[in-house]
Amino acid sequence: MESLQTDTTGLVLVYARQTGMISGTALDDTGGAVAGANIAVLDYATSISYPGLSLGTGSFTVTGLPSLSQFEVSASAAGYTGLVTSVVESVATGASGVALELYINDG
C-alpha cells in the first residue's frame, strides 16, 4: 500500500508499506480438505484479525498482513470442532504450508 504526501518544497513523497501473506490448508482429521472454512489471522501486535476462506481444495491465502509481526492462524467450519491454531512469526516474504486440522463434531 502506498500513500502520497507533499513536503514543504512541493515534492511528492511516496511511502510504501511492505505487506505479507500467509497460505496453507484446512484439513479434517482424515486429511481431507475442508472447503469453506473461515480462516482468521490475528496480529498479536495490533489485535487486528484478517479474514480468509478456504477453497474447495482446503487451501487458503490471507494477504495484506503487516510484514513484521507475530500471528495466530485459526480455522472454523460448520460441523467441525477442535480448532487448531498455528503461530507464525513473520510474513515479510510470505509464510506458506500452515496446516490447520479440524475435527468432525460428533455432538
PDB file of C-alpha atoms in Angstrom:
ATOM      1  CA  MET A   1       0.000   0.000   0.000  1.00  0.00           C
ATOM      2  CA  GLU A   2       1.330   3.427  -0.855  1.00  0.00           C
ATOM      3  CA  SER A   3       0.495   6.846   0.499  1.00  0.00           C
ATOM      4  CA  LEU A   4       1.349  10.177  -1.053  1.00  0.00           C
ATOM      5  CA  GLN A   5       2.368  13.278   0.844  1.00  0.00           C
ATOM      6  CA  THR A   6       3.724  16.630  -0.246  1.00  0.00           C
ATOM      7  CA  ASP A   7       6.634  18.092   1.714  1.00  0.00           C
ATOM      8  CA  THR A   8       7.294  21.820   2.211  1.00  0.00           C
ATOM      9  CA  THR A   9       9.214  22.064  -1.089  1.00  0.00           C
ATOM     10  CA  GLY A  10       6.265  20.799  -3.081  1.00  0.00           C
ATOM     11  CA  LEU A  11       7.881  17.438  -3.811  1.00  0.00           C
ATOM     12  CA  VAL A  12       5.614  14.425  -3.611  1.00  0.00           C
ATOM     13  CA  LEU A  13       6.866  11.791  -1.198  1.00  0.00           C
ATOM     14  CA  VAL A  14       5.814   8.174  -1.634  1.00  0.00           C
ATOM     15  CA  TYR A  15       5.784   5.828   1.322  1.00  0.00           C
ATOM     16  CA  ALA A  16       5.448   2.104   0.692  1.00  0.00           C
ATOM     17  CA  ARG A  17       4.447  -0.356   3.367  1.00  0.00           C
ATOM     18  CA  GLN A  18       5.642  -3.879   2.769  1.00  0.00           C
ATOM     19  CA  THR A  19       2.917  -6.438   3.293  1.00  0.00           C
ATOM     20  CA  GLY A  20       2.995 -10.180   3.570  1.00  0.00           C
ATOM     21  CA  MET A  21       0.698 -13.166   3.283  1.00  0.00           C
ATOM     22  CA  ILE A  22       0.009 -16.488   4.920  1.00  0.00           C
ATOM     23  CA  SER A  23      -1.192 -19.505   2.980  1.00  0.00           C
ATOM     24  CA  GLY A  24      -1.966 -23.055   3.955  1.00  0.00           C
ATOM     25  CA  THR A  25      -4.591 -25.782   4.012  1.00  0.00           C
ATOM     26  CA  ALA A  26      -7.588 -26.549   6.227  1.00  0.00           C
ATOM     27  CA  LEU A  27      -7.901 -30.312   6.704  1.00  0.00           C
ATOM     28  CA  ASP A  28     -10.193 -32.675   8.610  1.00  0.00           C
ATOM     29  CA  ASP A  29      -8.939 -35.425  10.921  1.00  0.00           C
ATOM     30  CA  THR A  30      -8.661 -37.869   7.996  1.00  0.00           C
ATOM     31  CA  GLY A  31      -6.530 -35.473   5.938  1.00  0.00           C
ATOM     32  CA  GLY A  32      -9.412 -34.450   3.668  1.00  0.00           C
ATOM     33  CA  ALA A  33      -9.869 -30.858   2.537  1.00  0.00           C
ATOM     34  CA  VAL A  34     -12.310 -28.637   4.429  1.00  0.00           C
ATOM     35  CA  ALA A  35     -13.919 -26.323   1.887  1.00  0.00           C
ATOM     36  CA  GLY A  36     -15.446 -23.049   3.083  1.00  0.00           C
ATOM     37  CA  ALA A  37     -13.594 -22.935   6.407  1.00  0.00           C
ATOM     38  CA  ASN A  38     -13.426 -19.472   7.933  1.00  0.00           C
ATOM     39  CA  ILE A  39      -9.782 -18.513   8.398  1.00  0.00           C
ATOM     40  CA  ALA A  40      -8.721 -15.844  10.885  1.00  0.00           C
ATOM     41  CA  VAL A  41      -5.208 -14.413  11.093  1.00  0.00           C
ATOM     42  CA  LEU A  42      -4.791 -12.418  14.304  1.00  0.00           C
ATOM     43  CA  ASP A  43      -1.937  -9.906  14.502  1.00  0.00           C
ATOM     44  CA  TYR A  44      -0.701 -10.060  18.115  1.00  0.00           C
ATOM     45  CA  ALA A  45       0.797  -6.541  17.937  1.00  0.00           C
ATOM     46  CA  THR A  46      -2.389  -4.753  16.866  1.00  0.00           C
ATOM     47  CA  SER A  47      -5.155  -7.250  17.761  1.00  0.00           C
ATOM     48  CA  ILE A  48      -6.468  -6.855  14.207  1.00  0.00           C
ATOM     49  CA  SER A  49      -7.942 -10.014  12.673  1.00  0.00           C
ATOM     50  CA  TYR A  50      -7.621 -10.606   8.925  1.00  0.00           C
ATOM     51  CA  PRO A  51     -10.267 -12.940   7.445  1.00  0.00           C
ATOM     52  CA  GLY A  52      -9.955 -15.589   4.767  1.00  0.00           C
ATOM     53  CA  LEU A  53     -11.902 -18.538   3.384  1.00  0.00           C
ATOM     54  CA  SER A  54     -10.634 -21.957   2.300  1.00  0.00           C
ATOM     55  CA  LEU A  55     -11.326 -23.097  -1.252  1.00  0.00           C
ATOM     56  CA  GLY A  56     -12.673 -26.470  -2.393  1.00  0.00           C
ATOM     57  CA  THR A  57      -9.196 -27.940  -2.044  1.00  0.00           C
ATOM     58  CA  GLY A  58      -8.955 -26.619   1.534  1.00  0.00           C
ATOM     59  CA  SER A  59      -6.262 -24.151   0.501  1.00  0.00           C
ATOM     60  CA  PHE A  60      -6.344 -20.559   1.692  1.00  0.00           C
ATOM     61  CA  THR A  61      -4.308 -17.375   1.350  1.00  0.00           C
ATOM     62  CA  VAL A  62      -4.673 -14.289   3.530  1.00  0.00           C
ATOM     63  CA  THR A  63      -2.911 -11.210   2.129  1.00  0.00           C
ATOM     64  CA  GLY A  64      -2.289  -7.622   3.199  1.00  0.00           C
ATOM     65  CA  LEU A  65      -0.653  -8.565   6.505  1.00  0.00           C
ATOM     66  CA  PRO A  66       1.938  -6.359   8.202  1.00  0.00           C
ATOM     67  CA  SER A  67       5.300  -7.788   7.193  1.00  0.00           C
ATOM     68  CA  LEU A  68       6.956  -7.977  10.616  1.00  0.00           C
ATOM     69  CA  SER A  69       4.679  -9.267  13.331  1.00  0.00           C
ATOM     70  CA  GLN A  70       3.537 -12.410  15.102  1.00  0.00           C
ATOM     71  CA  PHE A  71       0.267 -14.013  14.025  1.00  0.00           C
ATOM     72  CA  GLU A  72      -2.130 -16.651  15.250  1.00  0.00           C
ATOM     73  CA  VAL A  73      -3.850 -18.537  12.437  1.00  0.00           C
ATOM     74  CA  SER A  74      -7.122 -20.349  13.147  1.00  0.00           C
ATOM     75  CA  ALA A  75      -9.916 -22.028  11.221  1.00  0.00           C
ATOM     76  CA  SER A  76     -13.533 -22.884  11.942  1.00  0.00           C
ATOM     77  CA  ALA A  77     -16.240 -24.570   9.894  1.00  0.00           C
ATOM     78  CA  ALA A  78     -19.815 -25.763  10.417  1.00  0.00           C
ATOM     79  CA  GLY A  79     -19.922 -29.355  11.636  1.00  0.00           C
ATOM     80  CA  TYR A  80     -16.328 -29.270  12.899  1.00  0.00           C
ATOM     81  CA  THR A  81     -14.762 -28.735  16.318  1.00  0.00           C
ATOM     82  CA  GLY A  82     -11.282 -28.970  17.741  1.00  0.00           C
ATOM     83  CA  LEU A  83      -9.983 -25.750  16.258  1.00  0.00           C
ATOM     84  CA  VAL A  84      -6.208 -25.949  15.941  1.00  0.00           C
ATOM     85  CA  THR A  85      -4.132 -22.791  15.701  1.00  0.00           C
ATOM     86  CA  SER A  86      -0.653 -22.130  14.491  1.00  0.00           C
ATOM     87  CA  VAL A  87       1.633 -19.210  15.348  1.00  0.00           C
ATOM     88  CA  VAL A  88       3.638 -17.599  12.557  1.00  0.00           C
ATOM     89  CA  GLU A  89       6.473 -15.202  13.451  1.00  0.00           C
ATOM     90  CA  SER A  90       6.930 -13.042  10.337  1.00  0.00           C
ATOM     91  CA  VAL A  91       5.456 -12.894   6.856  1.00  0.00           C
ATOM     92  CA  ALA A  92       7.834 -10.488   5.106  1.00  0.00           C
ATOM     93  CA  THR A  93       8.131 -12.791   2.103  1.00  0.00           C
ATOM     94  CA  GLY A  94       5.011 -14.836   2.768  1.00  0.00           C
ATOM     95  CA  ALA A  95       4.539 -17.835   5.025  1.00  0.00           C
ATOM     96  CA  SER A  96       3.211 -20.978   3.456  1.00  0.00           C
ATOM     97  CA  GLY A  97       2.405 -24.500   4.477  1.00  0.00           C
ATOM     98  CA  VAL A  98       0.286 -23.633   7.515  1.00  0.00           C
ATOM     99  CA  ALA A  99      -1.817 -26.747   8.167  1.00  0.00           C
ATOM    100  CA  LEU A 100      -4.952 -26.349  10.284  1.00  0.00           C
ATOM    101  CA  GLU A 101      -6.755 -29.521  11.382  1.00  0.00           C
ATOM    102  CA  LEU A 102     -10.470 -29.556  12.198  1.00  0.00           C
ATOM    103  CA  TYR A 103     -12.354 -32.476  13.762  1.00  0.00           C
ATOM    104  CA  ILE A 104     -15.857 -33.665  12.900  1.00  0.00           C
ATOM    105  CA  ASN A 105     -18.372 -32.650  15.554  1.00  0.00           C
ATOM    106  CA  ASP A 106     -19.951 -35.816  16.960  1.00  0.00           C
ATOM    107  CA  GLY A 107     -22.404 -33.913  19.126  1.00  0.00           C
TER     108      GLY A 107
END
